[in-house]
Amino acid sequence: MFRRRLTNVVPAAVKFSHQHNKLFSVEAAQRVAPLTDGLVQSLQRIVGNNNVSQAMAVREQHGKDESYHVCAPPQVVAFAESVEQVSGVARLCNEHRVPLIPFGSGTGLEGGINAIKGGVCLDVMKMDKILAVHPEDFDCQVECGVTRKTLNNYLRDTGLWFPIDPGADASLCGMCSTSASGTNAVRYGTMRENVMNMEVVLADGRVIDTAGKDRRTRKTSAGYNLTNLFVGSEGTLGIITKATLRLHGIPESSVSAVCSFEDIQAAVDTTVQVLQCGIPMARIEFLDEVSIDACNKYSNMDMRVAPSLFLEFSGSPKSLDDNAEIVGEIVKMNGGSDFKWATDVDERNLLWKTRHDILYACMALRPGCKPYSTDVCVPISNLPKVVVESKKYIDEAGVIGAYILGHIGDGNFHILFIMDHTNSHEVHTVLDIANRVALLAQELDGTCTGEHGIGLGKRELLLKEFGETGIEVMQQLKQTMDPNGILNPGKVFF
């Protein structure tokens, strides 16, 4: 039996005002609109009794992602198993003006799934079918619960793979929702370039295919580009239930390397020069000396503790030799040393696993603390200035536990802070540095987020990036597609 009326208390959450440069907290006892027994029973009729939960443990699990934002649990969690169920839940929530928050793998970094206004969390991870693979056409269609690792394991015998790799084993439709990218973006682009079509459930329950039903052409000039409207919309315009994705051939050969430099400037200059030479790199990743030290301790590596580049070349054996020789000369010209090659598959996998484990490596050095990551992206030519200035901000503030790393080959880098989220002064200092870095990136023709999204943490920065008129247009789109404001409220916009 359910209680007659269900209420939820949104816990206190720390928020930072970039405009006023101050730390403040949301009232812990702020109440959200109550849910009735009738609405919960309607949810059970749509998705089944066993697919609705009000257990606090389940709600808390669905009330936060990997970010520092305090858990804000929904009032009820529903698990969908089909697009018809997703449509029914959306229609029900829209009719009752109840917030609806889509939930995938929960690996986001900007509080994008926190139910800050309560409501219904709709977990879609049970929709996990790989619906079609077309090897000759280099594409596939997946449901929203399929993760990138699951897809690549499925594709193993086809000679194809899906290269977008944000590090976490994220759901592919969740990656669409945030326009994710990762270490391979310098060669293969982001989700935006690799999504061909999507099935999306709108706020009122209608279902659309963004490029037309079953369309999977490599290009089109028909109508508005609805696909890219939903890519990066963070669940505020619709719930993505299927995606048609581009696949790529597995390279004939690959070789990886790591090299170190005396300072950050030399490493960044090397990256810029390699790209200016037109060398088709598969990956170029940067880690500063503090990050390398964390990797050594966590992964039992013996890399030189200095600013370093992780490189990967792919192609024919002859092209690998030629490109590696050119890159080696550029590295040497910039004072690089300790050029170590990894040609064996196991060696390469270990090297890149070390890179992907950087979050856990850094967190292990400050147990009990939470990660916070900046995520700016600038034109390649402006990389040296923004990275070097960011390092100065960290040093001047005397912050402990700040690691500079990133997908430096496409201008996207991060400062990973491991901070004591219960220490308001430390949180204030970290968020102030993050704000300054984002503002610097915007001044240098860049963006405040290259791949994490806006979520809760960067809403004020979005205003500066697009201006009032740009935000007004976005809000008009939101109002048209979600007039009752039920889809992931409080995200992207205030």
mmCIF file of N, CA, C and O in Angstrom, residues 18 64-70 106-114 116 178 234 371-376 414-415 431 434 448-459 461 488 490-492:
data_model
loop_
_atom_site.group_PDB
_atom_site.id
_atom_site.type_symbol
_atom_site.label_atom_id
_atom_site.label_comp_id
_atom_site.label_asym_id
_atom_site.label_seq_id
_atom_site.Cartn_x
_atom_site.Cartn_y
_atom_site.Cartn_z
ATOM 1 N N HIS A 18 28.355 32.392 -10.589
ATOM 2 C CA HIS A 18 29.500 32.966 -11.286
ATOM 3 C C HIS A 18 29.368 34.481 -11.385
ATOM 4 O O HIS A 18 30.333 35.224 -11.324
ATOM 5 N N LYS A 64 21.704 11.357 -8.371
ATOM 6 C CA LYS A 64 22.989 12.014 -8.567
ATOM 7 C C LYS A 64 23.811 11.267 -9.602
ATOM 8 O O LYS A 64 23.563 10.093 -9.870
ATOM 9 N N ASP A 65 24.774 11.986 -10.159
ATOM 10 C CA ASP A 65 25.707 11.366 -11.107
ATOM 11 C C ASP A 65 27.087 11.333 -10.471
ATOM 12 O O ASP A 65 27.223 11.256 -9.257
ATOM 13 N N GLU A 66 28.136 11.414 -11.285
ATOM 14 C CA GLU A 66 29.508 11.345 -10.766
ATOM 15 C C GLU A 66 30.036 12.709 -10.318
ATOM 16 O O GLU A 66 31.190 12.827 -9.931
ATOM 17 N N SER A 67 29.211 13.728 -10.374
ATOM 18 C CA SER A 67 29.661 15.079 -10.048
ATOM 19 C C SER A 67 29.642 15.323 -8.543
ATOM 20 O O SER A 67 29.187 14.495 -7.755
ATOM 21 N N TYR A 68 30.099 16.517 -8.148
ATOM 22 C CA TYR A 68 30.116 16.899 -6.732
ATOM 23 C C TYR A 68 28.744 17.340 -6.232
ATOM 24 O O TYR A 68 28.547 17.505 -5.028
ATOM 25 N N HIS A 69 27.791 17.542 -7.117
ATOM 26 C CA HIS A 69 26.480 18.051 -6.711
ATOM 27 C C HIS A 69 25.811 17.099 -5.729
ATOM 28 O O HIS A 69 25.825 15.878 -5.908
ATOM 29 N N VAL A 70 25.214 17.666 -4.700
ATOM 30 C CA VAL A 70 24.556 16.879 -3.660
ATOM 31 C C VAL A 70 23.376 16.115 -4.252
ATOM 32 O O VAL A 70 22.649 16.622 -5.111
ATOM 33 N N GLY A 106 24.158 7.114 -15.559
ATOM 34 C CA GLY A 106 24.476 7.949 -14.392
ATOM 35 C C GLY A 106 25.930 8.352 -14.290
ATOM 36 O O GLY A 106 26.431 8.592 -13.197
ATOM 37 N N THR A 107 26.626 8.447 -15.434
ATOM 38 C CA THR A 107 28.058 8.747 -15.408
ATOM 39 C C THR A 107 28.375 10.202 -15.754
ATOM 40 O O THR A 107 29.531 10.540 -15.997
ATOM 41 N N GLY A 108 27.364 11.067 -15.793
ATOM 42 C CA GLY A 108 27.582 12.476 -16.120
ATOM 43 C C GLY A 108 28.381 13.201 -15.061
ATOM 44 O O GLY A 108 28.575 12.713 -13.941
ATOM 45 N N LEU A 109 28.826 14.413 -15.406
ATOM 46 C CA LEU A 109 29.711 15.176 -14.520
ATOM 47 C C LEU A 109 29.214 16.582 -14.223
ATOM 48 O O LEU A 109 29.959 17.397 -13.689
ATOM 49 N N GLU A 110 27.939 16.886 -14.556
ATOM 50 C CA GLU A 110 27.427 18.229 -14.308
ATOM 51 C C GLU A 110 26.080 18.231 -13.598
ATOM 52 O O GLU A 110 25.334 19.202 -13.673
ATOM 53 N N GLY A 111 25.735 17.160 -12.910
ATOM 54 C CA GLY A 111 24.469 17.128 -12.178
ATOM 55 C C GLY A 111 23.258 17.075 -13.075
ATOM 56 O O GLY A 111 22.163 17.498 -12.673
ATOM 57 N N GLY A 112 23.410 16.523 -14.278
ATOM 58 C CA GLY A 112 22.331 16.544 -15.255
ATOM 59 C C GLY A 112 21.141 15.673 -14.934
ATOM 60 O O GLY A 112 20.089 15.820 -15.556
ATOM 61 N N ILE A 113 21.271 14.749 -13.966
ATOM 62 C CA ILE A 113 20.147 13.873 -13.624
ATOM 63 C C ILE A 113 19.593 14.143 -12.234
ATOM 64 O O ILE A 113 18.632 13.492 -11.818
ATOM 65 N N ASN A 114 20.160 15.094 -11.520
ATOM 66 C CA ASN A 114 19.656 15.402 -10.179
ATOM 67 C C ASN A 114 18.225 15.926 -10.254
ATOM 68 O O ASN A 114 17.940 16.857 -11.017
ATOM 69 N N ILE A 116 16.186 18.060 -8.928
ATOM 70 C CA ILE A 116 16.136 19.218 -8.041
ATOM 71 C C ILE A 116 14.720 19.719 -7.811
ATOM 72 O O ILE A 116 14.481 20.496 -6.887
ATOM 73 N N THR A 178 24.347 14.426 -24.204
ATOM 74 C CA THR A 178 25.324 15.424 -23.763
ATOM 75 C C THR A 178 26.323 15.787 -24.857
ATOM 76 O O THR A 178 27.238 16.561 -24.607
ATOM 77 N N GLU A 234 20.440 17.414 -23.415
ATOM 78 C CA GLU A 234 20.481 17.010 -22.000
ATOM 79 C C GLU A 234 19.119 16.635 -21.419
ATOM 80 O O GLU A 234 18.817 16.923 -20.266
ATOM 81 N N PRO A 371 35.069 14.565 -7.018
ATOM 82 C CA PRO A 371 35.724 15.192 -8.166
ATOM 83 C C PRO A 371 34.901 16.351 -8.728
ATOM 84 O O PRO A 371 33.673 16.346 -8.668
ATOM 85 N N TYR A 372 35.591 17.318 -9.244
ATOM 86 C CA TYR A 372 34.958 18.375 -10.039
ATOM 87 C C TYR A 372 35.889 18.693 -11.201
ATOM 88 O O TYR A 372 37.094 18.876 -11.003
ATOM 89 N N SER A 373 35.348 18.737 -12.388
ATOM 90 C CA SER A 373 36.192 18.918 -13.564
ATOM 91 C C SER A 373 35.723 20.087 -14.412
ATOM 92 O O SER A 373 34.532 20.206 -14.716
ATOM 93 N N THR A 374 36.668 20.942 -14.773
ATOM 94 C CA THR A 374 36.369 21.944 -15.798
ATOM 95 C C THR A 374 36.353 21.227 -17.142
ATOM 96 O O THR A 374 36.788 20.082 -17.267
ATOM 97 N N ASP A 375 35.869 21.893 -18.160
ATOM 98 C CA ASP A 375 35.682 21.198 -19.449
ATOM 99 C C ASP A 375 35.674 22.206 -20.591
ATOM 100 O O ASP A 375 34.744 22.271 -21.368
ATOM 101 N N VAL A 376 36.689 23.028 -20.675
ATOM 102 C CA VAL A 376 36.680 24.067 -21.696
ATOM 103 C C VAL A 376 37.300 23.566 -22.983
ATOM 104 O O VAL A 376 38.067 22.607 -23.004
ATOM 105 N N HIS A 414 40.783 19.588 -19.427
ATOM 106 C CA HIS A 414 40.107 19.612 -18.135
ATOM 107 C C HIS A 414 41.092 19.946 -17.024
ATOM 108 O O HIS A 414 42.271 19.605 -17.109
ATOM 109 N N ILE A 415 40.576 20.587 -15.995
ATOM 110 C CA ILE A 415 41.270 20.618 -14.712
ATOM 111 C C ILE A 415 40.418 19.774 -13.770
ATOM 112 O O ILE A 415 39.251 20.095 -13.517
ATOM 113 N N LEU A 431 35.573 26.412 -7.430
ATOM 114 C CA LEU A 431 34.599 26.890 -8.408
ATOM 115 C C LEU A 431 34.979 28.269 -8.954
ATOM 116 O O LEU A 431 34.664 28.603 -10.103
ATOM 117 N N ALA A 434 37.499 27.464 -11.608
ATOM 118 C CA ALA A 434 36.790 26.906 -12.766
ATOM 119 C C ALA A 434 36.078 27.994 -13.549
ATOM 120 O O ALA A 434 36.075 27.998 -14.791
ATOM 121 N N CYS A 448 32.612 27.049 -22.772
ATOM 122 C CA CYS A 448 32.730 26.658 -21.365
ATOM 123 C C CYS A 448 32.585 25.154 -21.169
ATOM 124 O O CYS A 448 32.869 24.639 -20.087
ATOM 125 N N THR A 449 32.136 24.426 -22.190
ATOM 126 C CA THR A 449 32.040 22.978 -22.085
ATOM 127 C C THR A 449 32.235 22.326 -23.437
ATOM 128 O O THR A 449 31.508 22.631 -24.391
ATOM 129 N N GLY A 450 33.214 21.436 -23.511
ATOM 130 C CA GLY A 450 33.476 20.743 -24.766
ATOM 131 C C GLY A 450 32.736 19.431 -24.878
ATOM 132 O O GLY A 450 32.451 18.968 -25.987
ATOM 133 N N GLU A 451 32.413 18.803 -23.716
ATOM 134 C CA GLU A 451 31.794 17.482 -23.788
ATOM 135 C C GLU A 451 30.938 17.108 -22.580
ATOM 136 O O GLU A 451 30.136 16.192 -22.663
ATOM 137 N N HIS A 452 31.058 17.787 -21.454
ATOM 138 C CA HIS A 452 30.303 17.396 -20.263
ATOM 139 C C HIS A 452 28.870 17.912 -20.284
ATOM 140 O O HIS A 452 28.003 17.335 -19.646
ATOM 141 N N GLY A 453 28.628 19.005 -20.965
ATOM 142 C CA GLY A 453 27.310 19.610 -20.965
ATOM 143 C C GLY A 453 27.184 20.721 -19.931
ATOM 144 O O GLY A 453 28.112 21.023 -19.176
ATOM 145 N N ILE A 454 26.004 21.330 -19.892
ATOM 146 C CA ILE A 454 25.735 22.448 -18.984
ATOM 147 C C ILE A 454 25.216 21.955 -17.638
ATOM 148 O O ILE A 454 25.725 22.330 -16.580
ATOM 149 N N GLY A 455 24.196 21.096 -17.656
ATOM 150 C CA GLY A 455 23.646 20.553 -16.416
ATOM 151 C C GLY A 455 23.248 21.635 -15.437
ATOM 152 O O GLY A 455 22.581 22.618 -15.782
ATOM 153 N N LEU A 456 23.694 21.468 -14.183
ATOM 154 C CA LEU A 456 23.430 22.457 -13.138
ATOM 155 C C LEU A 456 24.550 23.482 -13.027
ATOM 156 O O LEU A 456 24.322 24.622 -12.639
ATOM 157 N N GLY A 457 25.770 23.080 -13.367
ATOM 158 C CA GLY A 457 26.930 23.864 -12.973
ATOM 159 C C GLY A 457 27.325 25.016 -13.876
ATOM 160 O O GLY A 457 28.105 25.873 -13.460
ATOM 161 N N LYS A 458 26.823 25.072 -15.109
ATOM 162 C CA LYS A 458 27.339 26.078 -16.042
ATOM 163 C C LYS A 458 26.241 26.902 -16.690
ATOM 164 O O LYS A 458 26.409 27.436 -17.784
ATOM 165 N N ARG A 459 25.134 27.046 -15.994
ATOM 166 C CA ARG A 459 23.999 27.745 -16.591
ATOM 167 C C ARG A 459 24.276 29.225 -16.813
ATOM 168 O O ARG A 459 23.866 29.794 -17.824
ATOM 169 N N LEU A 461 27.251 30.564 -17.278
ATOM 170 C CA LEU A 461 28.246 30.673 -18.333
ATOM 171 C C LEU A 461 27.603 30.556 -19.711
ATOM 172 O O LEU A 461 28.078 31.137 -20.686
ATOM 173 N N ASN A 488 13.292 17.328 -17.404
ATOM 174 C CA ASN A 488 14.550 17.662 -16.732
ATOM 175 C C ASN A 488 14.610 19.138 -16.321
ATOM 176 O O ASN A 488 15.548 19.855 -16.690
ATOM 177 N N GLY A 490 15.208 22.728 -14.581
ATOM 178 C CA GLY A 490 16.324 23.301 -13.857
ATOM 179 C C GLY A 490 17.669 23.044 -14.488
ATOM 180 O O GLY A 490 18.690 23.527 -13.988
ATOM 181 N N LYS A 491 17.721 22.290 -15.579
ATOM 182 C CA LYS A 491 18.977 22.015 -16.271
ATOM 183 C C LYS A 491 19.082 22.917 -17.503
ATOM 184 O O LYS A 491 18.092 23.257 -18.134
ATOM 185 N N VAL A 492 20.306 23.277 -17.832
ATOM 186 C CA VAL A 492 20.641 24.142 -18.961
ATOM 187 C C VAL A 492 20.206 25.580 -18.678
ATOM 188 O O VAL A 492 20.999 26.516 -18.720
#
